[in-house]
Tab-separated table of N, CA, C and O and ligand atoms in Angstrom:
chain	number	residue	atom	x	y	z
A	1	UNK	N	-14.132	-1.222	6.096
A	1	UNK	CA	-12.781	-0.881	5.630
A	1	UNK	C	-12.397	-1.805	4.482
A	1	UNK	O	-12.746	-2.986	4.464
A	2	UNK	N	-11.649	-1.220	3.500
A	2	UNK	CA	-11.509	-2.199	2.486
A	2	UNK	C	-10.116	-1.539	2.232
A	2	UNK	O	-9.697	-0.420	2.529
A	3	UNK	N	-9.634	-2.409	1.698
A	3	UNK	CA	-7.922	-2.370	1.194
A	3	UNK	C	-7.980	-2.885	0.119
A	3	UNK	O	-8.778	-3.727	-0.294
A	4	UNK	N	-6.857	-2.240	-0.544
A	4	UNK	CA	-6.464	-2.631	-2.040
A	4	UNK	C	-5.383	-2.944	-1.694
A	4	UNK	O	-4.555	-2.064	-1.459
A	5	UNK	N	-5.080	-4.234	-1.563
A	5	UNK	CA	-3.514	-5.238	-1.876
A	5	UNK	C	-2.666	-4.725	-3.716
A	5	UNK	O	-3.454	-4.826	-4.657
A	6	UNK	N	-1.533	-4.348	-3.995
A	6	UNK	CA	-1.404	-4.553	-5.193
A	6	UNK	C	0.294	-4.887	-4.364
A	6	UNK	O	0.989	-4.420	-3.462
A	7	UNK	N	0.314	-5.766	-5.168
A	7	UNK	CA	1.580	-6.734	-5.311
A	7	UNK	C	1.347	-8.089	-6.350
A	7	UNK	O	0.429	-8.905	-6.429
A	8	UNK	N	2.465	-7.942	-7.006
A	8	UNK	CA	2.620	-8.880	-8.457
A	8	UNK	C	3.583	-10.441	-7.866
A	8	UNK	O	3.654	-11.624	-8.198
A	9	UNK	N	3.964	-9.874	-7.219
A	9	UNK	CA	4.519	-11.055	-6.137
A	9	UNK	C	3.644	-12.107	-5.074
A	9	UNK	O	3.376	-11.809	-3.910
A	10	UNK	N	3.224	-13.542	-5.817
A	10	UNK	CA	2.572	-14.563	-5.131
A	10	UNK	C	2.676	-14.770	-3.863
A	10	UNK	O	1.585	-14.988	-3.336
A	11	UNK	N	3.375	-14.783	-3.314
A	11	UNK	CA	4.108	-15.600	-1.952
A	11	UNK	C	4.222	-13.865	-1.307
A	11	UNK	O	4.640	-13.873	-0.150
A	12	UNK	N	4.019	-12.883	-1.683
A	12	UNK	CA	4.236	-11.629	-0.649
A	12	UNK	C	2.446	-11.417	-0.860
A	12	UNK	O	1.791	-11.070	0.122
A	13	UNK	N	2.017	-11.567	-1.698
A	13	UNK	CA	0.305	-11.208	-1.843
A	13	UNK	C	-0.130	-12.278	-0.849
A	13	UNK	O	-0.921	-11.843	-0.012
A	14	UNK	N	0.154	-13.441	-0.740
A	14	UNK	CA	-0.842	-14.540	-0.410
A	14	UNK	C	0.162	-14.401	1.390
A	14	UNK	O	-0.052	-15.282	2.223
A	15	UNK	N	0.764	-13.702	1.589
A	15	UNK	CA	1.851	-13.534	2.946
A	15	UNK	C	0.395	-12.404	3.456
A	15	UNK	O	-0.603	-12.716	4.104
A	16	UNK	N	0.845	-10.822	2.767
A	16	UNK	CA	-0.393	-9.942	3.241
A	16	UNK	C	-1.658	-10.510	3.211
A	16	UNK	O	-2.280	-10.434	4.271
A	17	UNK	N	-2.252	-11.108	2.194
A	17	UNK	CA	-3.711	-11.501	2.820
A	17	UNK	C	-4.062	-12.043	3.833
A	17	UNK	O	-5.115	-11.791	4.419
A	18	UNK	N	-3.080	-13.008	4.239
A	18	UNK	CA	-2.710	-13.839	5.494
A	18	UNK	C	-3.095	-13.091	6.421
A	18	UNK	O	-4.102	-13.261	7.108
A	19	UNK	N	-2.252	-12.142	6.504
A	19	UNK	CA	-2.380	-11.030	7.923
A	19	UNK	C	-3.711	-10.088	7.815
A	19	UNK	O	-4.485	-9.852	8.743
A	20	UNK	N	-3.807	-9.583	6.421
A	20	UNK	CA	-5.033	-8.957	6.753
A	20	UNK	C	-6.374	-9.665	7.231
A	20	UNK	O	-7.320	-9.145	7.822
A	21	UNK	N	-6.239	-10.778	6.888
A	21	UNK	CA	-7.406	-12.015	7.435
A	21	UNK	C	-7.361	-11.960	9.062
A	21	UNK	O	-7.985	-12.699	9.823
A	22	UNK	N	-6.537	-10.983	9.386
A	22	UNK	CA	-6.960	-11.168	10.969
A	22	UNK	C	-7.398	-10.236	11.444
A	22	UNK	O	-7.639	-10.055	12.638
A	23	UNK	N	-7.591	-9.373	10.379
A	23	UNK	CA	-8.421	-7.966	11.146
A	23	UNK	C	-9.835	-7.940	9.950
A	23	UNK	O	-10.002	-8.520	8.877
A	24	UNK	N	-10.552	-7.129	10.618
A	24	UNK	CA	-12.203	-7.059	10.086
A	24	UNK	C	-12.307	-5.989	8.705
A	24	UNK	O	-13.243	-5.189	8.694
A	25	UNK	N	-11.349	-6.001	7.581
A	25	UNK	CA	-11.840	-5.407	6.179
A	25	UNK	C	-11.964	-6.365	4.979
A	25	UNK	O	-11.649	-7.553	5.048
A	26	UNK	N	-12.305	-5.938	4.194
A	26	UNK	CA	-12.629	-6.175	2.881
A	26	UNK	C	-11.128	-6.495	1.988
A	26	UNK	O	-10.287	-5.597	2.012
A	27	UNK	N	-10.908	-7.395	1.441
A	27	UNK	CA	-9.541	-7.472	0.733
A	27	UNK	C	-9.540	-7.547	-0.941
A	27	UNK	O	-9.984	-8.544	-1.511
A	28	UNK	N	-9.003	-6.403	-1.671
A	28	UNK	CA	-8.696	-6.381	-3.041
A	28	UNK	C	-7.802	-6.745	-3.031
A	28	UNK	O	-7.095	-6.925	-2.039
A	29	UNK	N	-7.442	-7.070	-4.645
A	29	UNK	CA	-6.118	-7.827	-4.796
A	29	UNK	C	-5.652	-7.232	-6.214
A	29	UNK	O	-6.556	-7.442	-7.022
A	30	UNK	N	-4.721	-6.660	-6.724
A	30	UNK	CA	-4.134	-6.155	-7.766
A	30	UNK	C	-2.969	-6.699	-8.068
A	30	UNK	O	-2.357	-6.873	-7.014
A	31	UNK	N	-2.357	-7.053	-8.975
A	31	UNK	CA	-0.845	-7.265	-9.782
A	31	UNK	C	-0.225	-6.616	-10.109
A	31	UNK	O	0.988	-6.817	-10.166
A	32	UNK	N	-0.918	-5.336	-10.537
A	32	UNK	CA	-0.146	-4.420	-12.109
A	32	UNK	C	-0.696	-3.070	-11.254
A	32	UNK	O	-1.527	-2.925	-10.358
A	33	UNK	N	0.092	-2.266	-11.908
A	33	UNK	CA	-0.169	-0.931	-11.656
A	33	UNK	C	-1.045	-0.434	-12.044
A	33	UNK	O	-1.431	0.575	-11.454
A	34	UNK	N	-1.641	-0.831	-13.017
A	34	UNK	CA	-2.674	-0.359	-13.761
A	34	UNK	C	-3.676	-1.144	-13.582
A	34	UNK	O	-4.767	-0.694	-13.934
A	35	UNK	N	-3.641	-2.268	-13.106
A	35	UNK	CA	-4.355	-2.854	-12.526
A	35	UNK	C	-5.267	-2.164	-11.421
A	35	UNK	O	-6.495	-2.181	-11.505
A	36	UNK	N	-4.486	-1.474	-10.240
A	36	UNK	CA	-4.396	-1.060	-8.733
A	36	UNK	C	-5.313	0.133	-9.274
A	36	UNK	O	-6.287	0.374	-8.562
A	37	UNK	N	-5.154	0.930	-10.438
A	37	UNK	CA	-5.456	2.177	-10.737
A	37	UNK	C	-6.917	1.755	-11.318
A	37	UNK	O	-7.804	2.608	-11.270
A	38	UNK	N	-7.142	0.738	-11.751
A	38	UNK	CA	-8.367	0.605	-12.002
A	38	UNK	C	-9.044	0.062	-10.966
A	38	UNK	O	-10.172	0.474	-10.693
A	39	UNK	N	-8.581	-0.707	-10.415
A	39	UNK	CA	-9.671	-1.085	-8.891
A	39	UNK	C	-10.172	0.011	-8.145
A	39	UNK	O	-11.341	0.193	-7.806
A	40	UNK	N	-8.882	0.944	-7.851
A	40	UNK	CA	-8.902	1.991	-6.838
A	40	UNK	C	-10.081	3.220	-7.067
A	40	UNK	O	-10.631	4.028	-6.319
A	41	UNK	N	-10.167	2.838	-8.802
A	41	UNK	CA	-11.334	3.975	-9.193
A	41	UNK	C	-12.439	3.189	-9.136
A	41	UNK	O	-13.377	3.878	-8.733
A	42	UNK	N	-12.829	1.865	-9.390
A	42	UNK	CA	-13.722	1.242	-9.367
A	42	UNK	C	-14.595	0.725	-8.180
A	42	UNK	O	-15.812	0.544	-8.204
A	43	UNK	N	-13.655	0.504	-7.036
A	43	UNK	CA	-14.156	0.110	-5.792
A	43	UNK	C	-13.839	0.612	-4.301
A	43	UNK	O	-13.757	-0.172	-3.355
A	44	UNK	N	-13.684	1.883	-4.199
A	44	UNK	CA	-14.242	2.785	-3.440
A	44	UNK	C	-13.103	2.315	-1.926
A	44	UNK	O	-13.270	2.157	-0.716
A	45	UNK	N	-11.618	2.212	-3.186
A	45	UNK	CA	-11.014	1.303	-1.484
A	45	UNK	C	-10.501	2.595	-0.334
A	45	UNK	O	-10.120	3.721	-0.653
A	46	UNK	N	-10.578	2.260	0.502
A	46	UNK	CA	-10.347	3.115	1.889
A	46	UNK	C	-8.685	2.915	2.313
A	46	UNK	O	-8.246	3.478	3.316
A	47	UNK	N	-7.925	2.162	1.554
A	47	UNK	CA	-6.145	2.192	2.072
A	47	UNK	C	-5.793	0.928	0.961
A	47	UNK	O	-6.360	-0.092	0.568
A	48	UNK	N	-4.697	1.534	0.746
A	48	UNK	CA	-3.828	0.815	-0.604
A	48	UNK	C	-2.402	0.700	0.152
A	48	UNK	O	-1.662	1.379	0.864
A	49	UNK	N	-2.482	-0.690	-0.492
A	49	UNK	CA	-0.962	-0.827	0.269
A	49	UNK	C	-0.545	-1.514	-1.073
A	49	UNK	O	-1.099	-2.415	-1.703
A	50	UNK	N	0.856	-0.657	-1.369
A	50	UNK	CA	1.572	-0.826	-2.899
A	50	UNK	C	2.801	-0.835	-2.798
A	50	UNK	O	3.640	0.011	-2.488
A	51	UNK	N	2.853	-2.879	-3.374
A	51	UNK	CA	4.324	-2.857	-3.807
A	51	UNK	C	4.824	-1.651	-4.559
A	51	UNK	O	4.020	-1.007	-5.231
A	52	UNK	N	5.977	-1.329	-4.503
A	52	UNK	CA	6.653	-0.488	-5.544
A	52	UNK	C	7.352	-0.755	-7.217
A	52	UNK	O	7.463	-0.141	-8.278
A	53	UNK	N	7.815	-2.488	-6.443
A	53	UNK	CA	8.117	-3.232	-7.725
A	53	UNK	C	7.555	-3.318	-8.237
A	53	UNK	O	6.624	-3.771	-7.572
A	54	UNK	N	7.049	-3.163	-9.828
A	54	UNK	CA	5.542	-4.027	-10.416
A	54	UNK	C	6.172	-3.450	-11.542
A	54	UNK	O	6.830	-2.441	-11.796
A	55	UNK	N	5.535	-4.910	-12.396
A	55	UNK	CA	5.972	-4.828	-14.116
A	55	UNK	C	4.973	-3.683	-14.642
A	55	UNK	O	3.818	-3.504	-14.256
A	56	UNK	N	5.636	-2.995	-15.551
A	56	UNK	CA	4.728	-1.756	-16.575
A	56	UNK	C	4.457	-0.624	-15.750
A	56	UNK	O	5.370	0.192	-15.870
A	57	UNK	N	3.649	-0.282	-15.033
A	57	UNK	CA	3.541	0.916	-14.696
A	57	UNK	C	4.322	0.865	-12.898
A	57	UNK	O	3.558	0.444	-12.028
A	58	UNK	N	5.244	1.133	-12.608
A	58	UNK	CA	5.457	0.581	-11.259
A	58	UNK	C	4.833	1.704	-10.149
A	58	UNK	O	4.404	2.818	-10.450
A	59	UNK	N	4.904	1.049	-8.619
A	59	UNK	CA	3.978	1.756	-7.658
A	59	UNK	C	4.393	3.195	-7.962
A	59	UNK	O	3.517	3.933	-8.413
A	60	UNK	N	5.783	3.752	-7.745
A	60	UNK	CA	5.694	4.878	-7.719
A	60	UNK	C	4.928	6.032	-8.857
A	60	UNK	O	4.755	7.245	-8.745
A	61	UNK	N	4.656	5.304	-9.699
A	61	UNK	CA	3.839	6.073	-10.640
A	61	UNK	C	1.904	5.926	-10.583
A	61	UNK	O	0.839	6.541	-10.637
A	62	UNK	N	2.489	4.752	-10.452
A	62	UNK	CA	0.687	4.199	-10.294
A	62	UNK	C	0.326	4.972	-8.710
A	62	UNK	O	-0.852	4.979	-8.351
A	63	UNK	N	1.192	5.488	-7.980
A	63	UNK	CA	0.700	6.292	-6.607
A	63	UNK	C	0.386	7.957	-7.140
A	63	UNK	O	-0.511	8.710	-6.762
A	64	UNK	N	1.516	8.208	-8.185
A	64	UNK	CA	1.100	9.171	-8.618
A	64	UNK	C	0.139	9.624	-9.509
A	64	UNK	O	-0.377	10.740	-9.464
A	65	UNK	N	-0.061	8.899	-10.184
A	65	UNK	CA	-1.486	9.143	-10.664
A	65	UNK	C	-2.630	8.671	-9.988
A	65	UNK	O	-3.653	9.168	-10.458
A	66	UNK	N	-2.860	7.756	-8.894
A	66	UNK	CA	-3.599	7.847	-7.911
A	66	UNK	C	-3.625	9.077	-6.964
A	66	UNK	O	-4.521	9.216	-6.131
A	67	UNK	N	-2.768	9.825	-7.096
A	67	UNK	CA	-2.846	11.013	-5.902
A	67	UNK	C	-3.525	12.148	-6.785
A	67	UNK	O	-4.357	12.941	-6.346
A	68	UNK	N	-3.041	12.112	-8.122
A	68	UNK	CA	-3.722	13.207	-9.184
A	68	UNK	C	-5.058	13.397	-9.530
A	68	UNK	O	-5.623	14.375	-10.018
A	69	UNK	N	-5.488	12.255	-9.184
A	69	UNK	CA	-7.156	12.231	-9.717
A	69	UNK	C	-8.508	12.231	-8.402
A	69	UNK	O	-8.700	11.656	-7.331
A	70	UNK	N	-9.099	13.065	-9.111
A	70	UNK	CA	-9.897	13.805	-7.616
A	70	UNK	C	-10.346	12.296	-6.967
A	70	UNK	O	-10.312	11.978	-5.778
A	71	UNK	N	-10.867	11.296	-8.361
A	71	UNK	CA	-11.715	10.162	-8.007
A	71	UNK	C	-11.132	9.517	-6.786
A	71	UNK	O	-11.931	9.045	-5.977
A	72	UNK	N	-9.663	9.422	-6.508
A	72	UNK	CA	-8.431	8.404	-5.663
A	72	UNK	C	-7.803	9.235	-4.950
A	72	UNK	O	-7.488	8.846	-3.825
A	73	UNK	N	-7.422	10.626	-5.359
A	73	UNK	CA	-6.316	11.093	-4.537
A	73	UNK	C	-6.392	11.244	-2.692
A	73	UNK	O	-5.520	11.379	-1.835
A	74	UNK	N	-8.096	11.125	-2.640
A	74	UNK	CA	-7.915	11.529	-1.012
A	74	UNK	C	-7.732	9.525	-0.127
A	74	UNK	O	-8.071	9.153	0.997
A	75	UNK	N	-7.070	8.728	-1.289
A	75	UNK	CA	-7.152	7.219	-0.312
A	75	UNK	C	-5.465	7.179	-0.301
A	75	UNK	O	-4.575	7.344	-1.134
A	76	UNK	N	-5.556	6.851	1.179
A	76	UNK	CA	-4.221	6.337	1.331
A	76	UNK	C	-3.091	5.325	1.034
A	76	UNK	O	-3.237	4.102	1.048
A	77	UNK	N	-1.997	5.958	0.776
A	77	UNK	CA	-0.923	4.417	-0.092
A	77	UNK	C	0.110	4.830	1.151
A	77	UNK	O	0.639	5.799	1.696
A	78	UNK	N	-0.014	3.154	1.201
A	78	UNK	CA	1.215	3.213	2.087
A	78	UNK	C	2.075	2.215	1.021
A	78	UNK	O	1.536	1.194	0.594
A	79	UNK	N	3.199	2.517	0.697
A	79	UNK	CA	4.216	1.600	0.174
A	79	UNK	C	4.374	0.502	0.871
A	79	UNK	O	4.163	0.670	2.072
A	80	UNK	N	4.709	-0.707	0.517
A	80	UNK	CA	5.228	-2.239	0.880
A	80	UNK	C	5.989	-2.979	0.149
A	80	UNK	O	5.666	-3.847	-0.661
A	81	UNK	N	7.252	-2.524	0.532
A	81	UNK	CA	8.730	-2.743	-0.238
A	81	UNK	C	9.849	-2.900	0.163
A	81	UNK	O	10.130	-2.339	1.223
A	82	UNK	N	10.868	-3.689	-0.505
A	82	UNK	CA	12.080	-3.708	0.086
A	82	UNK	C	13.153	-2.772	-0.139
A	82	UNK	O	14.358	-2.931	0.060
A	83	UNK	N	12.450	-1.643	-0.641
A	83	UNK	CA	13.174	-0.539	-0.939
A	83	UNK	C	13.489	0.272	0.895
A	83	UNK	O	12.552	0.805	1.491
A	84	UNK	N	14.496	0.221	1.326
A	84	UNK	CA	14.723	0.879	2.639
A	84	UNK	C	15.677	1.877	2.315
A	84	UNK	O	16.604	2.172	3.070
A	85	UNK	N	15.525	2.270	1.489
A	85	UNK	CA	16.741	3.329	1.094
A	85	UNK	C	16.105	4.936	1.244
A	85	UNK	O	14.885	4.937	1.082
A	86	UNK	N	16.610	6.111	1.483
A	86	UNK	CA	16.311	6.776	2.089
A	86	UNK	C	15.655	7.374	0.359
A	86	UNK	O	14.456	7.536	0.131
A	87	UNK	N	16.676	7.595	-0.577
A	87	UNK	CA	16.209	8.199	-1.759
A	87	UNK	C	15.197	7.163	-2.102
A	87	UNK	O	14.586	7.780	-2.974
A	88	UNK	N	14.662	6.124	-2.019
A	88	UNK	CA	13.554	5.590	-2.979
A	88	UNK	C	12.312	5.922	-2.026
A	88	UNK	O	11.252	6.082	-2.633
A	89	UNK	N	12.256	6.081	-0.316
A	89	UNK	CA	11.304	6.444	0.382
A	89	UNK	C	10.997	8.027	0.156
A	89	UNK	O	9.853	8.399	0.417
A	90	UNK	N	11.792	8.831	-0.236
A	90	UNK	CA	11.452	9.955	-0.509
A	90	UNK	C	10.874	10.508	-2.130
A	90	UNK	O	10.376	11.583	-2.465
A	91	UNK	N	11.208	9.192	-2.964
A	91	UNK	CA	10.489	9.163	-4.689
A	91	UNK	C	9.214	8.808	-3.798
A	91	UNK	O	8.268	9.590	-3.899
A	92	UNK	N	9.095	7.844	-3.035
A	92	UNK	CA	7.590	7.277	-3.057
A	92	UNK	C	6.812	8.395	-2.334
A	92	UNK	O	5.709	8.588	-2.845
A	93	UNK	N	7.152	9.323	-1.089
A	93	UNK	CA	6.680	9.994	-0.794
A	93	UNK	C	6.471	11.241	-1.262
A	93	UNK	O	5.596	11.801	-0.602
A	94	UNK	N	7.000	12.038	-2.297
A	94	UNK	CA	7.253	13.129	-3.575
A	94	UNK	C	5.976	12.914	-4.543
A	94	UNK	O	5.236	13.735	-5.085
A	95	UNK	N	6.006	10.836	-4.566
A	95	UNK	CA	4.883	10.902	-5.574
A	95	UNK	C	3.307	10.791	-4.880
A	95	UNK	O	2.344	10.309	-5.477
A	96	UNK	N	3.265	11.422	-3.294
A	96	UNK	CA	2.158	11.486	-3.429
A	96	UNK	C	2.242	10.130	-1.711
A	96	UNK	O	1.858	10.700	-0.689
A	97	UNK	N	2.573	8.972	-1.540
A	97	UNK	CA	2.806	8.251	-0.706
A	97	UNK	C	2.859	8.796	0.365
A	97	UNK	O	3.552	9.784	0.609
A	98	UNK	N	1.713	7.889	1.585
A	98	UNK	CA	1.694	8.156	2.701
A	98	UNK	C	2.193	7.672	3.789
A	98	UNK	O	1.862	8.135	4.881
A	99	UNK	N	3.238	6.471	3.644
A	99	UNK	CA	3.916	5.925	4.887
A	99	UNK	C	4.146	4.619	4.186
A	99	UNK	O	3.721	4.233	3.098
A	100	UNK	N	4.915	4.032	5.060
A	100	UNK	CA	5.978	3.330	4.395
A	100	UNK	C	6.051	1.870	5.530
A	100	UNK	O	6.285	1.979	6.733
A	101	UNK	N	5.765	0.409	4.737
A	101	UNK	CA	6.011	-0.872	5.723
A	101	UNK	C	7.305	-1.528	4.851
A	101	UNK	O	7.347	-1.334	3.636
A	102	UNK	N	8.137	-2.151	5.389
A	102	UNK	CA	9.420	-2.565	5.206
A	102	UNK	C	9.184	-4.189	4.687
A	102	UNK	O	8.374	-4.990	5.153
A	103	UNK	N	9.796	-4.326	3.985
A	103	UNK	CA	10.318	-6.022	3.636
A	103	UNK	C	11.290	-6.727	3.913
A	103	UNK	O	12.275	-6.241	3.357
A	104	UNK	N	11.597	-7.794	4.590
A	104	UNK	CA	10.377	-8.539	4.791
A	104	UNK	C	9.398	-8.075	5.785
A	104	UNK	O	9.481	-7.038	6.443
A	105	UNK	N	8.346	-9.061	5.828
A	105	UNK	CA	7.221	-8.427	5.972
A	105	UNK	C	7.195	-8.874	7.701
A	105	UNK	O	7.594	-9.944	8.159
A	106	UNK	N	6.499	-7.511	8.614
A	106	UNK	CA	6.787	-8.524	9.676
A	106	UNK	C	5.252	-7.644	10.308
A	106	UNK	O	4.813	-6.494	10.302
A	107	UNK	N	4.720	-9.356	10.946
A	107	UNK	CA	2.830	-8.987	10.718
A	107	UNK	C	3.106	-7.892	11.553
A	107	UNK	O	3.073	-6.846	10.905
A	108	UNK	N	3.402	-7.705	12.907
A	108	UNK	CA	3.070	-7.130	13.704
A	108	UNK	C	2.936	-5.383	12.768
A	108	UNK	O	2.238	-4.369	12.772
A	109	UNK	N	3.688	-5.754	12.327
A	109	UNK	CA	3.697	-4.190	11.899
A	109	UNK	C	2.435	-3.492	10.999
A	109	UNK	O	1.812	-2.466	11.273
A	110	UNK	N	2.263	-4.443	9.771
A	110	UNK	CA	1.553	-4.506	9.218
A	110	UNK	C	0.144	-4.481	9.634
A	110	UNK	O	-0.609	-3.836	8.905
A	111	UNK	N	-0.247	-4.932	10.440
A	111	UNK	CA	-1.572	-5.004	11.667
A	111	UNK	C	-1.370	-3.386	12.471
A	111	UNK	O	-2.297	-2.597	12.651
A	112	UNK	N	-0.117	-3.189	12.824
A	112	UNK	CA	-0.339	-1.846	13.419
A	112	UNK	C	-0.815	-0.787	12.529
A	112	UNK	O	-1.518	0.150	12.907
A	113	UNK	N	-0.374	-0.985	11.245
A	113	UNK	CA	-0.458	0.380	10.478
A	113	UNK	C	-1.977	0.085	10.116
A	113	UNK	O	-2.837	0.954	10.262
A	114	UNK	N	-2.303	-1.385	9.562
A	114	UNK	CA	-3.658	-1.197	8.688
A	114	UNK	C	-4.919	-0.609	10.014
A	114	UNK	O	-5.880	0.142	9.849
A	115	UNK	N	-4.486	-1.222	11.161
A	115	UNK	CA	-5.610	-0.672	12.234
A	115	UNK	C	-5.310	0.502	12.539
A	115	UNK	O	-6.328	1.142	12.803
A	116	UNK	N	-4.078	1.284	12.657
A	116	UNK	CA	-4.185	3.253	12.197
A	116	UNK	C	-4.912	3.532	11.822
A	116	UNK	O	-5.746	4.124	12.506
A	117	UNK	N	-5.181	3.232	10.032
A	117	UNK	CA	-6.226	3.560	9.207
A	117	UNK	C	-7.574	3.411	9.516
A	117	UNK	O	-8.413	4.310	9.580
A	118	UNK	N	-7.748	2.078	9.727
A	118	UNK	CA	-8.886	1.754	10.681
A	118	UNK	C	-9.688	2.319	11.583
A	118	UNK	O	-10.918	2.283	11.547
A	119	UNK	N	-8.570	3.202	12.958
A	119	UNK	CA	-8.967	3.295	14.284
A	119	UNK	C	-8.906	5.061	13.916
A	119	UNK	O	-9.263	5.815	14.821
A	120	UNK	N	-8.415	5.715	12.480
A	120	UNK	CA	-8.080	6.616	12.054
A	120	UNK	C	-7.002	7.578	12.962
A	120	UNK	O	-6.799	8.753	13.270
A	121	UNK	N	-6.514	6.330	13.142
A	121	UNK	CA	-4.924	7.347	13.812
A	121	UNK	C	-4.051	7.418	12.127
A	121	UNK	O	-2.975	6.822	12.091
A	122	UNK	N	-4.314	7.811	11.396
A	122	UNK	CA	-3.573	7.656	10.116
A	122	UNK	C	-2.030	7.942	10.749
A	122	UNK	O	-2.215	8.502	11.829
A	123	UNK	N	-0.406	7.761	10.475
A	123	UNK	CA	0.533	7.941	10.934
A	123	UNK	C	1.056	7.014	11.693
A	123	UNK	O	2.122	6.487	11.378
A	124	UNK	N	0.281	6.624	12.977
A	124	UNK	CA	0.916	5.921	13.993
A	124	UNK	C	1.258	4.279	13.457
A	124	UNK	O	0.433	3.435	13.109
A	125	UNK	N	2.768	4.150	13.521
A	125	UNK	CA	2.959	3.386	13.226
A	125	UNK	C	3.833	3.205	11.771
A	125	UNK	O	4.454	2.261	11.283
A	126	UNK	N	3.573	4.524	11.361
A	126	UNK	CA	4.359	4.826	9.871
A	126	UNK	C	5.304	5.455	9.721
A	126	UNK	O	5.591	6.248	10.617
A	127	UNK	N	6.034	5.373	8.718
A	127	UNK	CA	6.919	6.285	8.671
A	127	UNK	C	6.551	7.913	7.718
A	127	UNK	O	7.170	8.252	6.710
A	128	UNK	N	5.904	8.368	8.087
A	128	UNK	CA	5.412	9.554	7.751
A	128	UNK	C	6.735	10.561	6.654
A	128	UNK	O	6.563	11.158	5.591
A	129	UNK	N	7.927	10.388	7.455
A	129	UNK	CA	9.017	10.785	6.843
A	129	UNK	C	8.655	12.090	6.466
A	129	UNK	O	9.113	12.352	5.354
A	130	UNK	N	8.035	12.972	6.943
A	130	UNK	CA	7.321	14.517	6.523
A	130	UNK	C	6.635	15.284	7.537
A	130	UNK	O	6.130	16.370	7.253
B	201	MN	MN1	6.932	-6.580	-6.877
């Protein structure tokens, strides 16, 4: 299992790696949106978890053109944001977004959703919102 981290935020990137270090995948690491969009085509990741904030291309776009392209569209994005608002969870999910972890960050949760993907319960644990 491998994950693509993209968050431009130090102290929330180096928070998620933390936690993903306690379960058994592979960890990418992205900044930029375009960043995320080039890893995601380059290294074959199996679940993306994407800030929404990000300078230049932000998640909600960089999800959408990850969902557009045959190479990415079938890997999962779950958003990881402090966006809890009902209209910005429904931009992220419009553009393509598959479930949704809240900020701040709280492990337990984060461990539930990435081992979904994992254990391929995709959903459990998410907010599917659909
Ligand atoms: Mn950010």
């Amino acid at each position: 299992m491998r994950v693509l981290l993209v968050e431009d935020n130090e102290f929330n990137r180096t928070l998620l790696r933390d936690i993903l270090a306690l379960l058994e995948v592979e960890i990418l690491e992205a900044v930029s949106g375009v960043q995320a969009i080039e890893l995601a085509r380059a290294s074959r990741a199996d679940l993306i978890l994407m800030d929404l904030r990000l300078p230049g291309l932000d998640g909600f776009e960089a999800t959408r053109l990850l969902k557009s392209d045959p190479a990415t569209g079938h890997i999962p994005v779950v958003a990881v944001t402090s966006y809890a608002f009902e209209g910005e969870r429904r931009r992220f999910l419009s553009a393509g977004g598959d479930g949704y972890i809240a900020k701040p960050l709280d492990v337990d949760q984060v461990l539930e959703v990435v081992r979904g993907y994992m254990e391929g319960r995709e959903g459990r644990g998410l907010d599917p919102g659909r």
